[in-house]
Amino acid sequence: MKKIVIGITGASGIIYGISLLQALHSNSDVETHLVMSKWAKENLAIESTGYSLKEVKDLADYVYDEQDMGAKIASGSFQHDGMVVVPASMKSLAAIAIGLGDTLIGRAADVTLKENRLLIVVPRESPFNQIHLENMLKLSKMGVEVIPPIPAFYNNPQTINDIVNHNTMKLLDHLHIKNDQSLRWDGMVNAKKLIRQTQQR
């Protein structure tokens, strides 16, 4: 069974974290460990996701308080198959880049790095300033996978969920978890067929 750690920070776009949790929750071969920051919980109330805090927590197998530095995921001896910070605020990104570890999300990311395990960050900010870019470059040089939630339009998304699911597909792909979250590029001929089908709806 794969063990995946998910950190949801206070950046806008909490739906990306929820979407990943939903996809992993539906996979019986995956065990999830969730940490939500204080501002992630605030965003859940602000952004119209339709989910309560309890409903989000219920999607995870284990849930930890962001100040619980004694949690199992705070130790490098806890073996897991990857950690995703989604969405990742610029504050959390900076904390990870300098190894601050002042919250459980930062500490869990820090031990993920020191144990040479997979770490994925989903930075949600626009535009990026030089500090943001330098932090992402620093993390990338350490092997962190930086996957910003940039929408694709070749698959003709019809809803916000279509756009969100495309990003979730990418995260699952990089976690090496098979999925069919979104339509994939299948060549120009098939893309034209898809466009015609969409227009006929």
PDB file of C-alpha atoms in Angstrom:
ATOM      1  CA  MET A   1       0.000   0.000   0.000  1.00  0.00           C
ATOM      2  CA  LYS A   2       1.307   3.426  -0.941  1.00  0.00           C
ATOM      3  CA  LYS A   3       1.477   6.043   1.815  1.00  0.00           C
ATOM      4  CA  ILE A   4       1.047   9.637   0.653  1.00  0.00           C
ATOM      5  CA  VAL A   5       1.414  12.754   2.812  1.00  0.00           C
ATOM      6  CA  ILE A   6      -0.679  15.771   1.796  1.00  0.00           C
ATOM      7  CA  GLY A   7      -0.152  19.280   3.097  1.00  0.00           C
ATOM      8  CA  ILE A   8      -2.803  21.890   2.321  1.00  0.00           C
ATOM      9  CA  THR A   9      -1.646  25.455   2.991  1.00  0.00           C
ATOM     10  CA  GLY A  10      -3.374  28.826   2.963  1.00  0.00           C
ATOM     11  CA  ALA A  11      -2.885  29.634  -0.718  1.00  0.00           C
ATOM     12  CA  SER A  12      -6.003  30.155  -2.803  1.00  0.00           C
ATOM     13  CA  GLY A  13      -7.123  27.010  -4.595  1.00  0.00           C
ATOM     14  CA  ILE A  14      -7.953  24.592  -1.799  1.00  0.00           C
ATOM     15  CA  ILE A  15     -10.059  22.689  -4.346  1.00  0.00           C
ATOM     16  CA  TYR A  16      -6.811  21.308  -5.793  1.00  0.00           C
ATOM     17  CA  GLY A  17      -6.007  19.671  -2.474  1.00  0.00           C
ATOM     18  CA  ILE A  18      -9.543  18.366  -2.092  1.00  0.00           C
ATOM     19  CA  SER A  19      -9.497  16.913  -5.606  1.00  0.00           C
ATOM     20  CA  LEU A  20      -6.274  15.033  -4.899  1.00  0.00           C
ATOM     21  CA  LEU A  21      -7.676  13.718  -1.618  1.00  0.00           C
ATOM     22  CA  GLN A  22     -10.813  12.508  -3.405  1.00  0.00           C
ATOM     23  CA  ALA A  23      -8.797  10.669  -6.037  1.00  0.00           C
ATOM     24  CA  LEU A  24      -6.572   9.016  -3.446  1.00  0.00           C
ATOM     25  CA  HIS A  25      -9.541   8.201  -1.183  1.00  0.00           C
ATOM     26  CA  SER A  26     -11.122   6.212  -4.014  1.00  0.00           C
ATOM     27  CA  ASN A  27      -7.964   4.111  -4.385  1.00  0.00           C
ATOM     28  CA  SER A  28      -7.926   1.245  -1.884  1.00  0.00           C
ATOM     29  CA  ASP A  29      -4.186   0.787  -2.405  1.00  0.00           C
ATOM     30  CA  VAL A  30      -3.344   4.232  -1.010  1.00  0.00           C
ATOM     31  CA  GLU A  31      -3.131   5.431   2.594  1.00  0.00           C
ATOM     32  CA  THR A  32      -3.270   9.207   3.077  1.00  0.00           C
ATOM     33  CA  HIS A  33      -1.851  11.446   5.828  1.00  0.00           C
ATOM     34  CA  LEU A  34      -3.296  14.963   5.854  1.00  0.00           C
ATOM     35  CA  VAL A  35      -2.164  18.239   7.435  1.00  0.00           C
ATOM     36  CA  MET A  36      -4.118  21.464   6.911  1.00  0.00           C
ATOM     37  CA  SER A  37      -2.775  24.833   7.951  1.00  0.00           C
ATOM     38  CA  LYS A  38      -4.883  27.363   9.859  1.00  0.00           C
ATOM     39  CA  TRP A  39      -5.335  29.462   6.726  1.00  0.00           C
ATOM     40  CA  ALA A  40      -6.222  26.430   4.622  1.00  0.00           C
ATOM     41  CA  LYS A  41      -9.178  25.946   6.946  1.00  0.00           C
ATOM     42  CA  GLU A  42     -10.073  29.624   6.565  1.00  0.00           C
ATOM     43  CA  ASN A  43      -9.938  29.310   2.771  1.00  0.00           C
ATOM     44  CA  LEU A  44     -12.236  26.301   2.914  1.00  0.00           C
ATOM     45  CA  ALA A  45     -14.880  28.614   4.356  1.00  0.00           C
ATOM     46  CA  ILE A  46     -14.091  31.487   1.951  1.00  0.00           C
ATOM     47  CA  GLU A  47     -13.805  29.596  -1.333  1.00  0.00           C
ATOM     48  CA  SER A  48     -17.062  28.016  -2.457  1.00  0.00           C
ATOM     49  CA  THR A  49     -16.026  24.361  -2.541  1.00  0.00           C
ATOM     50  CA  GLY A  50     -19.209  22.930  -1.054  1.00  0.00           C
ATOM     51  CA  TYR A  51     -17.156  20.907   1.445  1.00  0.00           C
ATOM     52  CA  SER A  52     -17.109  21.203   5.223  1.00  0.00           C
ATOM     53  CA  LEU A  53     -13.924  20.749   7.235  1.00  0.00           C
ATOM     54  CA  LYS A  54     -15.202  17.399   8.488  1.00  0.00           C
ATOM     55  CA  GLU A  55     -15.905  16.219   4.939  1.00  0.00           C
ATOM     56  CA  VAL A  56     -12.372  17.113   3.859  1.00  0.00           C
ATOM     57  CA  LYS A  57     -10.815  15.388   6.865  1.00  0.00           C
ATOM     58  CA  ASP A  58     -12.961  12.305   6.245  1.00  0.00           C
ATOM     59  CA  LEU A  59     -11.244  11.904   2.859  1.00  0.00           C
ATOM     60  CA  ALA A  60      -7.946  11.135   4.627  1.00  0.00           C
ATOM     61  CA  ASP A  61      -6.945   8.047   6.586  1.00  0.00           C
ATOM     62  CA  TYR A  62      -4.935  10.057   9.118  1.00  0.00           C
ATOM     63  CA  VAL A  63      -5.250  13.751  10.003  1.00  0.00           C
ATOM     64  CA  TYR A  64      -2.745  15.786  12.030  1.00  0.00           C
ATOM     65  CA  ASP A  65      -2.766  19.227  13.615  1.00  0.00           C
ATOM     66  CA  GLU A  66      -0.277  21.598  11.968  1.00  0.00           C
ATOM     67  CA  GLN A  67       1.414  22.216  15.344  1.00  0.00           C
ATOM     68  CA  ASP A  68       1.755  18.524  16.243  1.00  0.00           C
ATOM     69  CA  MET A  69       5.511  18.240  15.880  1.00  0.00           C
ATOM     70  CA  GLY A  70       5.368  14.812  17.502  1.00  0.00           C
ATOM     71  CA  ALA A  71       3.263  13.343  14.695  1.00  0.00           C
ATOM     72  CA  LYS A  72       4.603  10.269  12.922  1.00  0.00           C
ATOM     73  CA  ILE A  73       5.083  12.206   9.660  1.00  0.00           C
ATOM     74  CA  ALA A  74       7.474  14.579  11.468  1.00  0.00           C
ATOM     75  CA  SER A  75      10.069  11.819  11.583  1.00  0.00           C
ATOM     76  CA  GLY A  76      12.233  10.537   8.776  1.00  0.00           C
ATOM     77  CA  SER A  77      11.757   7.042  10.195  1.00  0.00           C
ATOM     78  CA  PHE A  78       8.150   7.164   8.949  1.00  0.00           C
ATOM     79  CA  GLN A  79       8.399   5.733   5.471  1.00  0.00           C
ATOM     80  CA  HIS A  80       6.106   7.046   2.792  1.00  0.00           C
ATOM     81  CA  ASP A  81       5.933   7.147  -0.999  1.00  0.00           C
ATOM     82  CA  GLY A  82       5.637  10.870  -1.525  1.00  0.00           C
ATOM     83  CA  MET A  83       4.450  14.168  -0.127  1.00  0.00           C
ATOM     84  CA  VAL A  84       2.391  16.783  -1.967  1.00  0.00           C
ATOM     85  CA  VAL A  85       1.925  20.363  -0.763  1.00  0.00           C
ATOM     86  CA  VAL A  86      -1.209  21.454  -2.628  1.00  0.00           C
ATOM     87  CA  PRO A  87      -1.804  24.298  -2.921  1.00  0.00           C
ATOM     88  CA  ALA A  88       1.525  25.656  -1.698  1.00  0.00           C
ATOM     89  CA  SER A  89       1.582  29.233  -0.443  1.00  0.00           C
ATOM     90  CA  MET A  90       4.691  31.319  -1.045  1.00  0.00           C
ATOM     91  CA  LYS A  91       5.248  31.409   2.725  1.00  0.00           C
ATOM     92  CA  SER A  92       5.218  27.607   2.933  1.00  0.00           C
ATOM     93  CA  LEU A  93       7.390  27.368  -0.180  1.00  0.00           C
ATOM     94  CA  ALA A  94       9.955  29.704   1.396  1.00  0.00           C
ATOM     95  CA  ALA A  95       9.884  27.785   4.686  1.00  0.00           C
ATOM     96  CA  ILE A  96      10.553  24.511   2.879  1.00  0.00           C
ATOM     97  CA  ALA A  97      13.327  26.071   0.791  1.00  0.00           C
ATOM     98  CA  ILE A  98      15.248  27.196   3.897  1.00  0.00           C
ATOM     99  CA  GLY A  99      14.393  24.182   6.059  1.00  0.00           C
ATOM    100  CA  LEU A 100      12.513  26.234   8.648  1.00  0.00           C
ATOM    101  CA  GLY A 101      10.260  23.401   9.795  1.00  0.00           C
ATOM    102  CA  ASP A 102       8.177  25.597  12.098  1.00  0.00           C
ATOM    103  CA  THR A 103       4.917  23.789  11.272  1.00  0.00           C
ATOM    104  CA  LEU A 104       4.142  20.136  10.659  1.00  0.00           C
ATOM    105  CA  ILE A 105       3.819  20.760   6.915  1.00  0.00           C
ATOM    106  CA  GLY A 106       7.274  22.336   6.829  1.00  0.00           C
ATOM    107  CA  ARG A 107       8.782  19.656   9.055  1.00  0.00           C
ATOM    108  CA  ALA A 108       7.232  16.807   7.071  1.00  0.00           C
ATOM    109  CA  ALA A 109       8.578  18.348   3.863  1.00  0.00           C
ATOM    110  CA  ASP A 110      11.987  18.764   5.472  1.00  0.00           C
ATOM    111  CA  VAL A 111      12.248  15.098   6.460  1.00  0.00           C
ATOM    112  CA  THR A 112      10.939  14.094   3.034  1.00  0.00           C
ATOM    113  CA  LEU A 113      13.885  15.959   1.525  1.00  0.00           C
ATOM    114  CA  LYS A 114      16.495  14.615   3.941  1.00  0.00           C
ATOM    115  CA  GLU A 115      15.340  11.056   3.330  1.00  0.00           C
ATOM    116  CA  ASN A 116      15.486  11.602  -0.458  1.00  0.00           C
ATOM    117  CA  ARG A 117      11.808  10.861  -0.931  1.00  0.00           C
ATOM    118  CA  LEU A 118       9.461  12.362  -3.512  1.00  0.00           C
ATOM    119  CA  LEU A 119       8.276  15.881  -2.708  1.00  0.00           C
ATOM    120  CA  ILE A 120       5.837  17.747  -4.954  1.00  0.00           C
ATOM    121  CA  VAL A 121       4.826  21.373  -4.481  1.00  0.00           C
ATOM    122  CA  VAL A 122       1.918  23.036  -6.247  1.00  0.00           C
ATOM    123  CA  PRO A 123       2.679  26.775  -6.028  1.00  0.00           C
ATOM    124  CA  ARG A 124      -0.426  28.959  -6.271  1.00  0.00           C
ATOM    125  CA  GLU A 125       0.459  32.601  -6.833  1.00  0.00           C
ATOM    126  CA  SER A 126       0.434  35.077  -9.702  1.00  0.00           C
ATOM    127  CA  PRO A 127       2.539  36.803 -10.731  1.00  0.00           C
ATOM    128  CA  PHE A 128       5.689  35.276  -9.260  1.00  0.00           C
ATOM    129  CA  ASN A 129       8.343  37.674  -7.997  1.00  0.00           C
ATOM    130  CA  GLN A 130      12.057  36.938  -8.038  1.00  0.00           C
ATOM    131  CA  ILE A 131      12.024  35.529  -4.508  1.00  0.00           C
ATOM    132  CA  HIS A 132       9.265  33.050  -5.439  1.00  0.00           C
ATOM    133  CA  LEU A 133      11.133  31.966  -8.563  1.00  0.00           C
ATOM    134  CA  GLU A 134      14.445  31.608  -6.734  1.00  0.00           C
ATOM    135  CA  ASN A 135      12.805  29.463  -4.052  1.00  0.00           C
ATOM    136  CA  MET A 136      11.232  27.226  -6.704  1.00  0.00           C
ATOM    137  CA  LEU A 137      14.550  26.922  -8.531  1.00  0.00           C
ATOM    138  CA  LYS A 138      16.312  26.048  -5.277  1.00  0.00           C
ATOM    139  CA  LEU A 139      13.778  23.334  -4.535  1.00  0.00           C
ATOM    140  CA  SER A 140      13.906  22.036  -8.097  1.00  0.00           C
ATOM    141  CA  LYS A 141      17.685  21.675  -7.834  1.00  0.00           C
ATOM    142  CA  MET A 142      17.089  19.528  -4.730  1.00  0.00           C
ATOM    143  CA  GLY A 143      14.828  17.217  -6.726  1.00  0.00           C
ATOM    144  CA  VAL A 144      11.493  18.681  -5.694  1.00  0.00           C
ATOM    145  CA  GLU A 145       8.880  18.491  -8.442  1.00  0.00           C
ATOM    146  CA  VAL A 146       7.238  21.882  -8.995  1.00  0.00           C
ATOM    147  CA  ILE A 147       3.816  21.487 -10.608  1.00  0.00           C
ATOM    148  CA  PRO A 148       1.851  24.751 -10.689  1.00  0.00           C
ATOM    149  CA  PRO A 149      -1.876  24.373 -11.413  1.00  0.00           C
ATOM    150  CA  ILE A 150      -1.761  25.723 -14.949  1.00  0.00           C
ATOM    151  CA  PRO A 151      -4.847  24.679 -16.936  1.00  0.00           C
ATOM    152  CA  ALA A 152      -4.688  22.919 -20.280  1.00  0.00           C
ATOM    153  CA  PHE A 153      -7.245  23.618 -22.977  1.00  0.00           C
ATOM    154  CA  TYR A 154      -6.470  20.988 -25.618  1.00  0.00           C
ATOM    155  CA  ASN A 155      -8.918  18.710 -23.802  1.00  0.00           C
ATOM    156  CA  ASN A 156     -11.722  21.284 -24.127  1.00  0.00           C
ATOM    157  CA  PRO A 157     -12.656  21.605 -20.449  1.00  0.00           C
ATOM    158  CA  GLN A 158     -16.334  22.345 -19.891  1.00  0.00           C
ATOM    159  CA  THR A 159     -16.349  22.923 -16.131  1.00  0.00           C
ATOM    160  CA  ILE A 160     -14.064  24.103 -13.348  1.00  0.00           C
ATOM    161  CA  ASN A 161     -13.839  20.474 -12.234  1.00  0.00           C
ATOM    162  CA  ASP A 162     -12.455  19.541 -15.655  1.00  0.00           C
ATOM    163  CA  ILE A 163      -9.655  22.069 -15.165  1.00  0.00           C
ATOM    164  CA  VAL A 164      -8.961  20.948 -11.586  1.00  0.00           C
ATOM    165  CA  ASN A 165      -8.993  17.262 -12.534  1.00  0.00           C
ATOM    166  CA  HIS A 166      -6.355  17.843 -15.195  1.00  0.00           C
ATOM    167  CA  ASN A 167      -3.969  19.077 -12.523  1.00  0.00           C
ATOM    168  CA  THR A 168      -4.903  16.172 -10.256  1.00  0.00           C
ATOM    169  CA  MET A 169      -4.057  13.793 -13.103  1.00  0.00           C
ATOM    170  CA  LYS A 170      -0.589  15.304 -13.304  1.00  0.00           C
ATOM    171  CA  LEU A 171      -0.055  14.946  -9.555  1.00  0.00           C
ATOM    172  CA  LEU A 172      -1.172  11.308  -9.604  1.00  0.00           C
ATOM    173  CA  ASP A 173       1.087  10.628 -12.583  1.00  0.00           C
ATOM    174  CA  HIS A 174       4.076  12.006 -10.683  1.00  0.00           C
ATOM    175  CA  LEU A 175       3.107   9.947  -7.640  1.00  0.00           C
ATOM    176  CA  HIS A 176       3.174   6.940  -9.995  1.00  0.00           C
ATOM    177  CA  ILE A 177      -0.495   6.165  -9.363  1.00  0.00           C
ATOM    178  CA  LYS A 178      -2.532   5.044 -12.368  1.00  0.00           C
ATOM    179  CA  ASN A 179      -5.576   7.181 -13.004  1.00  0.00           C
ATOM    180  CA  ASP A 180      -8.065   8.452 -15.554  1.00  0.00           C
ATOM    181  CA  GLN A 181      -8.779  11.806 -13.932  1.00  0.00           C
ATOM    182  CA  SER A 182      -8.683  13.732 -17.182  1.00  0.00           C
ATOM    183  CA  LEU A 183      -8.488  13.327 -20.941  1.00  0.00           C
ATOM    184  CA  ARG A 184      -4.949  12.926 -22.217  1.00  0.00           C
ATOM    185  CA  TRP A 185      -3.394  14.178 -25.421  1.00  0.00           C
ATOM    186  CA  ASP A 186      -3.844  11.450 -28.015  1.00  0.00           C
ATOM    187  CA  GLY A 187      -2.623  13.095 -31.190  1.00  0.00           C
ATOM    188  CA  MET A 188      -4.031  15.791 -33.458  1.00  0.00           C
ATOM    189  CA  VAL A 189      -6.514  13.545 -35.295  1.00  0.00           C
ATOM    190  CA  ASN A 190      -8.141  12.351 -32.085  1.00  0.00           C
ATOM    191  CA  ALA A 191      -8.080  15.887 -30.685  1.00  0.00           C
ATOM    192  CA  LYS A 192     -10.152  17.114 -33.646  1.00  0.00           C
ATOM    193  CA  LYS A 193     -12.654  14.300 -33.047  1.00  0.00           C
ATOM    194  CA  LEU A 194     -12.902  15.344 -29.411  1.00  0.00           C
ATOM    195  CA  ILE A 195     -13.574  18.957 -30.407  1.00  0.00           C
ATOM    196  CA  ARG A 196     -16.380  17.866 -32.742  1.00  0.00           C
ATOM    197  CA  GLN A 197     -17.929  15.692 -30.026  1.00  0.00           C
ATOM    198  CA  THR A 198     -17.757  18.582 -27.565  1.00  0.00           C
ATOM    199  CA  GLN A 199     -19.405  20.960 -30.015  1.00  0.00           C
ATOM    200  CA  GLN A 200     -22.252  18.508 -30.590  1.00  0.00           C
ATOM    201  CA  ARG A 201     -23.182  18.373 -26.901  1.00  0.00           C
TER     202      ARG A 201
END
